[in-house]
Short mmCIF file of C-alpha atoms in Angstrom, two decimals:
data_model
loop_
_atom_site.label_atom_id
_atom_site.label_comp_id
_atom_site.label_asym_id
_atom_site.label_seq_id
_atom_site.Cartn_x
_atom_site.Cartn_y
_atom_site.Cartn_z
CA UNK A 1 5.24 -9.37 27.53
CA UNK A 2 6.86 -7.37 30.09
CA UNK A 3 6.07 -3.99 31.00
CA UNK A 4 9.85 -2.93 31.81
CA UNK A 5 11.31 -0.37 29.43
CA UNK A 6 9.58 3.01 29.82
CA UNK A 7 6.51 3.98 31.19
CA UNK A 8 4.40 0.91 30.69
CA UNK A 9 5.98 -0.05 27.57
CA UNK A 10 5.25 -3.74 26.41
CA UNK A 11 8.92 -5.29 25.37
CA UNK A 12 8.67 -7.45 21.68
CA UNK A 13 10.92 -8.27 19.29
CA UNK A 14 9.09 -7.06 16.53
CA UNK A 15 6.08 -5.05 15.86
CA UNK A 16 4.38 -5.30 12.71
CA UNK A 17 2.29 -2.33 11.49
CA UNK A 18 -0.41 -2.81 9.42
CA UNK A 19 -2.34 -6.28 8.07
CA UNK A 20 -2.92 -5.59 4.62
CA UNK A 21 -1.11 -8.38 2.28
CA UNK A 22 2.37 -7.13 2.94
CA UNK A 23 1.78 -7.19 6.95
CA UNK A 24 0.01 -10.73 6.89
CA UNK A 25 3.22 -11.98 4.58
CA UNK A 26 5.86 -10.38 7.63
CA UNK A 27 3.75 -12.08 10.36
CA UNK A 28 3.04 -15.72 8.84
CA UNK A 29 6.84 -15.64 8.13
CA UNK A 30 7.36 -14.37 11.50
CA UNK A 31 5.54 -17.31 12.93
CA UNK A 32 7.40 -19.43 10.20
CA UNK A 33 10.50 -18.79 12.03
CA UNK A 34 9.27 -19.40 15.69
CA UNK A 35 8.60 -16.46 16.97
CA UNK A 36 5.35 -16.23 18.71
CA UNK A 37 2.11 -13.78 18.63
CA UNK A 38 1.71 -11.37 21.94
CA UNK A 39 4.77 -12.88 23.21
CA UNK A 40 7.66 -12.01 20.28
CA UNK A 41 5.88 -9.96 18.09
CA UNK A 42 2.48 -8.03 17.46
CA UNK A 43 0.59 -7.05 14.27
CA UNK A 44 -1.32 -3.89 15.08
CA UNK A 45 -3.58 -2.75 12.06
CA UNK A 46 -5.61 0.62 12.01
CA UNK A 47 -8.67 -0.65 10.34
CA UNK A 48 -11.53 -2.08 11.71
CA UNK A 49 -11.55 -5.06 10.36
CA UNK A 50 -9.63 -8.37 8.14
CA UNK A 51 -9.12 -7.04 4.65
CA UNK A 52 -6.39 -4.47 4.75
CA UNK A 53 -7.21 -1.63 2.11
CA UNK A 54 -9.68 -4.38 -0.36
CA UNK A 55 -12.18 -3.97 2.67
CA UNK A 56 -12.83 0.15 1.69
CA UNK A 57 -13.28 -0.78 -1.97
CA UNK A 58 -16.48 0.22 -4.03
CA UNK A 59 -19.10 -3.06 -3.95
CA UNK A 60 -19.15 -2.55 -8.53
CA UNK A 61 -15.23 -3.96 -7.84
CA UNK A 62 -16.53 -7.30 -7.86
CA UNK A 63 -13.78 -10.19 -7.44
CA UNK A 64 -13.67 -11.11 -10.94
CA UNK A 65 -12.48 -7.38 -11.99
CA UNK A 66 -9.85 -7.92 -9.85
CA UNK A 67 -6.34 -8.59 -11.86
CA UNK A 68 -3.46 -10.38 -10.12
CA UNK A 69 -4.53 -10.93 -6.66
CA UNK A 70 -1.87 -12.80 -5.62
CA UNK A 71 -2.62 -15.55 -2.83
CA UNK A 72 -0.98 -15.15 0.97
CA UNK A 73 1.68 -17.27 1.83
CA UNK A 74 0.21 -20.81 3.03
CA UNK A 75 -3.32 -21.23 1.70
CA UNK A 76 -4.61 -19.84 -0.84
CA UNK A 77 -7.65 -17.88 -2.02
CA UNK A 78 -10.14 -20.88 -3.25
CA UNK A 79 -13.89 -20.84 -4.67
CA UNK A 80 -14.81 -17.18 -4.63
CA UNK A 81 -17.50 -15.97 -6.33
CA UNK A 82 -16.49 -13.58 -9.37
CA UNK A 83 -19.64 -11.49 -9.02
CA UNK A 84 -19.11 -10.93 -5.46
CA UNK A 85 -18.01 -7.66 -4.12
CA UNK A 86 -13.62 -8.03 -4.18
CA UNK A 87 -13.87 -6.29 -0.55
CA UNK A 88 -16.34 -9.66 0.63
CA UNK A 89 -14.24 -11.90 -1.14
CA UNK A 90 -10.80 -10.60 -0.07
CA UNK A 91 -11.93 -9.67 3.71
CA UNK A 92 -13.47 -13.07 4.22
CA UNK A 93 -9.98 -14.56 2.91
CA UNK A 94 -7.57 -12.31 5.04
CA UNK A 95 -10.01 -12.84 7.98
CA UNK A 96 -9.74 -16.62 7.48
CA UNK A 97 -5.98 -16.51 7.01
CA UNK A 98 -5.47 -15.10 10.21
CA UNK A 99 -7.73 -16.66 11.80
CA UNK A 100 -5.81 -20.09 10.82
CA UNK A 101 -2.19 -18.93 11.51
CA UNK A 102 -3.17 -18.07 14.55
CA UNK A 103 -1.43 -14.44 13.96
CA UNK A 104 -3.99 -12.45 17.01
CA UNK A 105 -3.86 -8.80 15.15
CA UNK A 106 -4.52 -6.15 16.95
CA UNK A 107 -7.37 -3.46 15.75
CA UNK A 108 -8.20 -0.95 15.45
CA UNK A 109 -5.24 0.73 16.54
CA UNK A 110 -3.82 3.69 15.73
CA UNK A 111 0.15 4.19 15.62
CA UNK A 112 0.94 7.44 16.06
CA UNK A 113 5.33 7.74 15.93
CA UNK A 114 7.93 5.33 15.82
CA UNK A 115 10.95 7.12 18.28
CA UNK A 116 14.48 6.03 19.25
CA UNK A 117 14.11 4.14 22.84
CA UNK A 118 16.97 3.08 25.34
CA UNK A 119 19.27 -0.33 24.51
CA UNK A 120 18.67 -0.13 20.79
CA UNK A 121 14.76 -0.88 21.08
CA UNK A 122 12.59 1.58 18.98
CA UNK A 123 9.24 2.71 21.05
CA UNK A 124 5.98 2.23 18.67
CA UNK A 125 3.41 4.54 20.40
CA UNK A 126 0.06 3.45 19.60
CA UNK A 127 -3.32 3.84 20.54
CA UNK A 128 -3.30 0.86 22.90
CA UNK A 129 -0.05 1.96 24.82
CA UNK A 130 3.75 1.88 23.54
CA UNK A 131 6.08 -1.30 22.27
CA UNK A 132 9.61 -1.23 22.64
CA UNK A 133 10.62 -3.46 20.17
CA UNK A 134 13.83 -4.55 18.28
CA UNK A 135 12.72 -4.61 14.69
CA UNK A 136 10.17 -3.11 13.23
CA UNK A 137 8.07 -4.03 10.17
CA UNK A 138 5.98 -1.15 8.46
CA UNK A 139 3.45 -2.01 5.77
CA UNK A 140 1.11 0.69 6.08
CA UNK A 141 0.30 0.86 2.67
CA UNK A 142 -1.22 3.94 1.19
CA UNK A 143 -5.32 3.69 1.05
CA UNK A 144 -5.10 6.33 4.24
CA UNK A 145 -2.76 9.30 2.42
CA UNK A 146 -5.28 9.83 -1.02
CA UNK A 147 -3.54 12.65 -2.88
CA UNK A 148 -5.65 15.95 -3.56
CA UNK A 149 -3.45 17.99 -5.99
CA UNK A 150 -4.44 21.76 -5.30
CA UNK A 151 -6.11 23.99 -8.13
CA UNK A 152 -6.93 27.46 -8.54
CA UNK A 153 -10.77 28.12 -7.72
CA UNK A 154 -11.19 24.92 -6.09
CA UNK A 155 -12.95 26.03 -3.16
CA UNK A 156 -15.48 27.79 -4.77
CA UNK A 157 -16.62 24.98 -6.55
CA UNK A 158 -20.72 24.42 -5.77
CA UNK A 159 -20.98 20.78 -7.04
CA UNK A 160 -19.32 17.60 -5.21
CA UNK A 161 -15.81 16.66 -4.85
CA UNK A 162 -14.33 13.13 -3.85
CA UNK A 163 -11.53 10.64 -4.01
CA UNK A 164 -11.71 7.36 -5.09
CA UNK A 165 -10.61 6.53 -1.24
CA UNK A 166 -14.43 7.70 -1.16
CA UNK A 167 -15.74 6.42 -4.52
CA UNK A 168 -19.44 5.13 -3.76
CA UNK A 169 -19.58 3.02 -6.92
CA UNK A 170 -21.72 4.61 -10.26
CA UNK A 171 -25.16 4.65 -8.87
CA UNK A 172 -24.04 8.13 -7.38
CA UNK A 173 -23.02 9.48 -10.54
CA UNK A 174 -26.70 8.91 -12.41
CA UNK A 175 -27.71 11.73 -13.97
CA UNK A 176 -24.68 14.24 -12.83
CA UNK A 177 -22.33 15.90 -15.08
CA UNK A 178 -18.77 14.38 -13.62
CA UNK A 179 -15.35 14.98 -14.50
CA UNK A 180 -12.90 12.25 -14.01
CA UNK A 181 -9.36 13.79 -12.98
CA UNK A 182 -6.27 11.03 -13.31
CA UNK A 183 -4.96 8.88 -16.23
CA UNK A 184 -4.11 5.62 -13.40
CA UNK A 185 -6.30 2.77 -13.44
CA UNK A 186 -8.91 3.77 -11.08
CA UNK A 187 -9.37 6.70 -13.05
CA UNK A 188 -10.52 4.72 -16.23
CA UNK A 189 -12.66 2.11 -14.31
CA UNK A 190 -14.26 5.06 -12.50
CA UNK A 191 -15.17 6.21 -16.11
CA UNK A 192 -16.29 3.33 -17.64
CA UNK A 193 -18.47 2.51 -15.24
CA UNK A 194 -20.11 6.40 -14.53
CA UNK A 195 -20.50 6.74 -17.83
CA UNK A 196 -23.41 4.09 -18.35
CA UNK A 197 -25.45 6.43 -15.78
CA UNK A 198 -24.27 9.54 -15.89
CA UNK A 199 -25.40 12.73 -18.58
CA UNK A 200 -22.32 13.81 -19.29
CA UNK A 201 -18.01 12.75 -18.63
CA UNK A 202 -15.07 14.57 -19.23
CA UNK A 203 -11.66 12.88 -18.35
CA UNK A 204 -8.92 15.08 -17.49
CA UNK A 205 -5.25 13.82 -17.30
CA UNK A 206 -1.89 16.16 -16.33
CA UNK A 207 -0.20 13.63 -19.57
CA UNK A 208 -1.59 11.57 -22.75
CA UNK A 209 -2.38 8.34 -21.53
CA UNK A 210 -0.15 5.29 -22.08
CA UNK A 211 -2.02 2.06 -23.48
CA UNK A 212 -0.40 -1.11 -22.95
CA UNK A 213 -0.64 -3.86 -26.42
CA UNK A 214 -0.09 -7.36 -25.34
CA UNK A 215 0.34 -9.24 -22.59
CA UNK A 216 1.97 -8.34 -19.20
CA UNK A 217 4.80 -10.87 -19.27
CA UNK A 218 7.22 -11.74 -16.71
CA UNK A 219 9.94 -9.57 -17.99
CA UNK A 220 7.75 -7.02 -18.28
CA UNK A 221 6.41 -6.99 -14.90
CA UNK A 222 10.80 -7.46 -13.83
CA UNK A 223 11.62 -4.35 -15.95
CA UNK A 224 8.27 -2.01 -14.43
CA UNK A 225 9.45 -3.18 -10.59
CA UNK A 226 13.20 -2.53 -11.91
CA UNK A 227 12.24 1.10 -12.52
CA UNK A 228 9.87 1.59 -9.71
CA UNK A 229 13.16 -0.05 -7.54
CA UNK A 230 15.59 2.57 -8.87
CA UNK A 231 13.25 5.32 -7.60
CA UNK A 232 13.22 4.12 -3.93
CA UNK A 233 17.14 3.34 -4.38
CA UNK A 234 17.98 7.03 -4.65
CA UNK A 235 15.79 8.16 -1.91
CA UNK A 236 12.87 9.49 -3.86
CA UNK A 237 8.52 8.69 -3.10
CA UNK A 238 8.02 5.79 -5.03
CA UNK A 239 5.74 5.78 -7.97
CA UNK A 240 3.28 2.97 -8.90
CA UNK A 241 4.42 0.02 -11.13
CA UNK A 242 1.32 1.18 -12.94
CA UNK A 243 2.71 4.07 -13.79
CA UNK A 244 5.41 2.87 -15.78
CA UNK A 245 3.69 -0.06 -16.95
CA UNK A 246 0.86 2.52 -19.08
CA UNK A 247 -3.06 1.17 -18.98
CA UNK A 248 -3.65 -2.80 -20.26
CA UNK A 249 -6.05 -2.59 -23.31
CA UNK A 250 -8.53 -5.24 -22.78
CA UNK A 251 -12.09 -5.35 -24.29
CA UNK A 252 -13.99 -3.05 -22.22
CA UNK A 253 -10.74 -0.18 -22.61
CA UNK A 254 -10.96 -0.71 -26.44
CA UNK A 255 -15.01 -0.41 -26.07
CA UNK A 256 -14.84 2.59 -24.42
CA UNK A 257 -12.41 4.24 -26.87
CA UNK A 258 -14.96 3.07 -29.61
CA UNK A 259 -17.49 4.95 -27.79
CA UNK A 260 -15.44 7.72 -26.98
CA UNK A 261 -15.60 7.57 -23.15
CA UNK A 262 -12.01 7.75 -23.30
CA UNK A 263 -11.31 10.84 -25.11
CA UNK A 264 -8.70 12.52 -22.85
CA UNK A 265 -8.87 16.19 -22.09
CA UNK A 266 -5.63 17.88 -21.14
CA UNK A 267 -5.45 19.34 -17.28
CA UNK A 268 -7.49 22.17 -17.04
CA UNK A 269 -6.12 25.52 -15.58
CA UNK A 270 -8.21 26.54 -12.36
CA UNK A 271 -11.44 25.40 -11.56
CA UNK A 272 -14.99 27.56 -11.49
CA UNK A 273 -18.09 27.75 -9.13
CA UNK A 274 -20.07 25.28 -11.73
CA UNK A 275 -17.46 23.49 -13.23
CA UNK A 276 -13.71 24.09 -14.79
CA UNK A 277 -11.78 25.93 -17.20
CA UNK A 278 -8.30 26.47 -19.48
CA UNK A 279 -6.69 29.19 -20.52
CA UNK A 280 -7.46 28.70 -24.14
CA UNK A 281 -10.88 29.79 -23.52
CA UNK A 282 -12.75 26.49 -23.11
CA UNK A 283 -15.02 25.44 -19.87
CA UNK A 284 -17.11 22.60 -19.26
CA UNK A 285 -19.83 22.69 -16.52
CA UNK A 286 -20.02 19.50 -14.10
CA UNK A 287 -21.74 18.89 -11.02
CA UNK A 288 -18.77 16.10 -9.78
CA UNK A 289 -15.16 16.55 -9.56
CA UNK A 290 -13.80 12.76 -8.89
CA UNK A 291 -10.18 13.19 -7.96
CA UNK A 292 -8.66 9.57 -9.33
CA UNK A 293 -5.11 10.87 -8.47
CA UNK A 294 -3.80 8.10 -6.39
CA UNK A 295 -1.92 7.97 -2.75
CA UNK A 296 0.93 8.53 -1.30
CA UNK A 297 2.84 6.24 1.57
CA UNK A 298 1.14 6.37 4.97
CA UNK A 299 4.86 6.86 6.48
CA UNK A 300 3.98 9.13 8.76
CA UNK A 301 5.03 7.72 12.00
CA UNK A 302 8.26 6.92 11.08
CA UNK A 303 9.21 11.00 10.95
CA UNK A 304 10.36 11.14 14.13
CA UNK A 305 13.69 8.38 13.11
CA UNK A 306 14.28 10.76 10.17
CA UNK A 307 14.51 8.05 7.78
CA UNK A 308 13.69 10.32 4.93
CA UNK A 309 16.13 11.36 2.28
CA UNK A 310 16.68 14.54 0.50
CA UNK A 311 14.35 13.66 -2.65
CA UNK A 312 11.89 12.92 -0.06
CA UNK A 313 11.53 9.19 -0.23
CA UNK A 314 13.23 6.92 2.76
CA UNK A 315 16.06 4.76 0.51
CA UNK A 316 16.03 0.69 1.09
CA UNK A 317 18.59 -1.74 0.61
CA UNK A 318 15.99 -5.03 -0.24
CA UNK A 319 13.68 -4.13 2.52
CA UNK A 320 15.76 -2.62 5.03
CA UNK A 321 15.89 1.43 5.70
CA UNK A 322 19.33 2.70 4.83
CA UNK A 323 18.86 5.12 7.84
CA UNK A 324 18.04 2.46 10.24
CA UNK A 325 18.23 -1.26 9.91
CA UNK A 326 15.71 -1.80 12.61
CA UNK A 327 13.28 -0.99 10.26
CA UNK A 328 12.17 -2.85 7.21
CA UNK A 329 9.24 -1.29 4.93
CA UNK A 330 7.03 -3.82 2.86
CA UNK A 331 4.39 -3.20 0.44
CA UNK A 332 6.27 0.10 -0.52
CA UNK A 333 7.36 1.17 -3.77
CA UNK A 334 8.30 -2.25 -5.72
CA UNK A 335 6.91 -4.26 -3.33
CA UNK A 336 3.49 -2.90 -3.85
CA UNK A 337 1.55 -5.45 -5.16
CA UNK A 338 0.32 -8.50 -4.16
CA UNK A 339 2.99 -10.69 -5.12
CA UNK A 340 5.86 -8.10 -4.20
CA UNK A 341 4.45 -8.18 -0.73
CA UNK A 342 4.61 -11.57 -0.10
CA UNK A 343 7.91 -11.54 -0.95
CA UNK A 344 8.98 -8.62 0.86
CA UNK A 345 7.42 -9.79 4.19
CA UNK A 346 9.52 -13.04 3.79
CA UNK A 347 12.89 -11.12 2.82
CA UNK A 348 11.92 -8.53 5.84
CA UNK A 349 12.07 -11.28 8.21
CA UNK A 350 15.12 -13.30 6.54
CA UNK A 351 17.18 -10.43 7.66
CA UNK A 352 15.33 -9.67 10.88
CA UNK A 353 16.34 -12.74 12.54
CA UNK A 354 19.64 -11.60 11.42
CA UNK A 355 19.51 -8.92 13.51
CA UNK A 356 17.68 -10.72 16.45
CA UNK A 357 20.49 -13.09 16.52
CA UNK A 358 23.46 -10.61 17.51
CA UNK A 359 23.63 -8.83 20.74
CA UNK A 360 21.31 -6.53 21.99
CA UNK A 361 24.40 -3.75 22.00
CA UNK A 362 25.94 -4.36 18.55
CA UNK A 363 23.29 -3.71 17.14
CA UNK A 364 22.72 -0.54 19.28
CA UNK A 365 25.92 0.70 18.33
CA UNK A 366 25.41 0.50 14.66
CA UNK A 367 21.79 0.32 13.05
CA UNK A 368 22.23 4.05 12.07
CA UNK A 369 25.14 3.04 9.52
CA UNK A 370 24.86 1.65 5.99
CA UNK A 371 24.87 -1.88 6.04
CA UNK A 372 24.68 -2.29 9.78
CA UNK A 373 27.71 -4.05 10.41
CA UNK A 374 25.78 -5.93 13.46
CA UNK A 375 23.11 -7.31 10.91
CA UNK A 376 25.91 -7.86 8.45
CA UNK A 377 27.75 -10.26 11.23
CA UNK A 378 24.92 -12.12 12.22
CA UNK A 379 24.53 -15.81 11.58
CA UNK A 380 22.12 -16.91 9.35
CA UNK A 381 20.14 -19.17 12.12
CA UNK A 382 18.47 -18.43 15.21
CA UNK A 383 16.66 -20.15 18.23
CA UNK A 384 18.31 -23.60 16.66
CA UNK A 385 16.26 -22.94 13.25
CA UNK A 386 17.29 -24.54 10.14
CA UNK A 387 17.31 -23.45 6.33
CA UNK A 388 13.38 -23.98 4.97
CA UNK A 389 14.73 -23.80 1.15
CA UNK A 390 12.86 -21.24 0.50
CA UNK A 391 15.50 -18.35 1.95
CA UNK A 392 13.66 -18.33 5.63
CA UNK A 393 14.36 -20.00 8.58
CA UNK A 394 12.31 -22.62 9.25
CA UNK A 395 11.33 -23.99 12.82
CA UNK A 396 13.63 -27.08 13.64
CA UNK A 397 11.87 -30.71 14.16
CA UNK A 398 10.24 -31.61 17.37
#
């Protein structure tokens, strides 16, 4: 890499930001294509470690309570122990996969902004110095934005307070009075599983609960991504596909509502030194508050580009930012799952070799237009690659 544009800036063709699923799917497809590691592109990930956000989970998420882990593209996830903790399991795996493709991520690193640089390049300013790069890939997830809705009272609460980006696993809970705020799926394993230790649970949710009969089919799974889609389409934050999917009922869901672990207690009103309260008149005292109320994107350092829309979400075409066809965001809104990331990391770099393929000053002149006319008018190969058959370029034979 040379150190030519800018104060020390290292010149790429594509950064990658973050190595969770959807940022190992961009880099192996990066490699795919020919590009090389520390030469062509870099994968820079925040976290200390292999395992994306699956390294931070709880050690009672044990592998075999995980649902639709979907393998990485190129090997997949073999012989793991179902009663081992997922964030083992799953870190062991990612560590292994990149270990194998050879894909040298960076870590821990920090990227702070994403800004406009000279010739068309976009300067990533990180911890470990600044990359002016052509294309940029951002799959930062969400495990580092937890959402804290705000409450009347809330600081004078006396007990605890956490997150499930903090969630120790039940043996915490044992004995406490907890209430469970959130009607996602964290929110009801956190409740199943404090409940077998705990005195007392309440489980507040803003709306009734939605429980899923049958299976999650294929066209099920299309329709809940086809609404999530239409969300990021018009430029507003994307929800989960959970959330418009409504909670599976499995064996241990229809236990619990047996039990009555799951008896669902509208949002209360403001919250009290020892506990909350309505306006109706009722309180409940608890010693916990466990905020199960999800993330948002960790989009952060792209503010300075402005990518952001009016309803406050940045609007894609596939992958691609409307605002800016430099920059390609995978593992965000529909693309947020396992399998959706896999595929977005391989469409991301479909259409990134696109745009590595035309001149440095077309694509200058228009990657701040809708459909970047540059991108649009590129060929299809690049660096003598041919067709793989599976929509990416594959390296030509040697």
């Amino acid at each position: 890499m040379n150190n030519t544009e800018g104060a020390a800036a290292r010149i790429v063709d594509v950064v990658v930001v973050g190595a969770g699923q959807a940022g190992l799917s961009g880099a192996h497809h990066l490699r795919r294509v020919g590009l090389e590691p520390d030469r062509d592109f870099v994968v820079l990930d925040r976290s200390p470690r292999p395992g994306g956000a699956w390294q931070f989970r709880w050690p009672s998420l044990t592998y075999g309570k995980v649902h639709g882990m979907h393998a990485l593209p190129g090997m997949e996830l073999t012989g793991a122990d179902d009663d081992r903790p997922s964030s083992e399991v799953i870190g062991a795996y990612f560590d292994t996969y990149e270990r194998t493709f050879d894909l040298r991520v960076h870590r821990p690193v920090d990227v702070s902004a994403v800004r406009e640089g000279d010739g068309g390049r976009l300067l990533v300013e990180t911890s470990e110095g600044t990359y002016a790069t052509r294309a940029l890939i951002s799959a930062t997830g969400t495990w580092d934005r937890p959402f804290w809705p705000r409450y009347p009272g809330q600081e004078s609460f006396r007990g605890r307070q956490l997150h499930t980006a903090d969630y120790p696993g039940p043996d915490a809970f044992a004995g406490k009075r907890v209430v469970v705020v959130g009607g996602g799926a964290s929110g009801t394993q956190h409740l199943m599983e404090i409940a077998e230790v705990a005195a007392e649970t309440y489980w507040v949710t803003r709306r009734p609960p939605v429980f899923r009969e049958g299976p999650f089919d294929e066209d099920r799974g299309r329709a809940a991504v086809a609404l999530v889609e239409e969300r990021v389409r018009r430029g507003l934050p994307p929800r989960s596909v959970v959330s418009v999917t409504g909670l599976p009922l499995n064996d241990a869901v229809r236990r619990a509502r047996a039990e009555g672990v799951l008896d669902r207690l509208p949002m209360f009103d403001r919250i009290t030194p020892t506990g909350a309260a309505w306006d109706d008149g009722r309180t409940i005292d608890a010693d916990v508050i466990l905020w199960a109320t999800g993330f948002r994107a960790a989009i952060d350092h792209l503010a300075p580009l402005r990518l952001r829309e009016p309803g406050g979400g940045i609007r894609l075409d596939g992958t691609r930012a409307v605002r800016d066809a430099r920059v390609h965001l995978v593992g965000y809104g529909p693309s947020a799952s396992t399998i959706g990331a896999n595929r977005a990391g391989r469409a991301a770099v479909h259409e990134i070799t696109r745009l590595l393929a035309a001149p440095e000053a077309a694509v200058a002149a228009g990657t701040k237009a809708d459909g970047d006319p540059a991108v649009e008018a590129a060929p299809d190969t690049w660096r003598g690659m041919r067709d793989g058959g599976d929509g990416v370029p594959a390296p030509a034979a040697t």
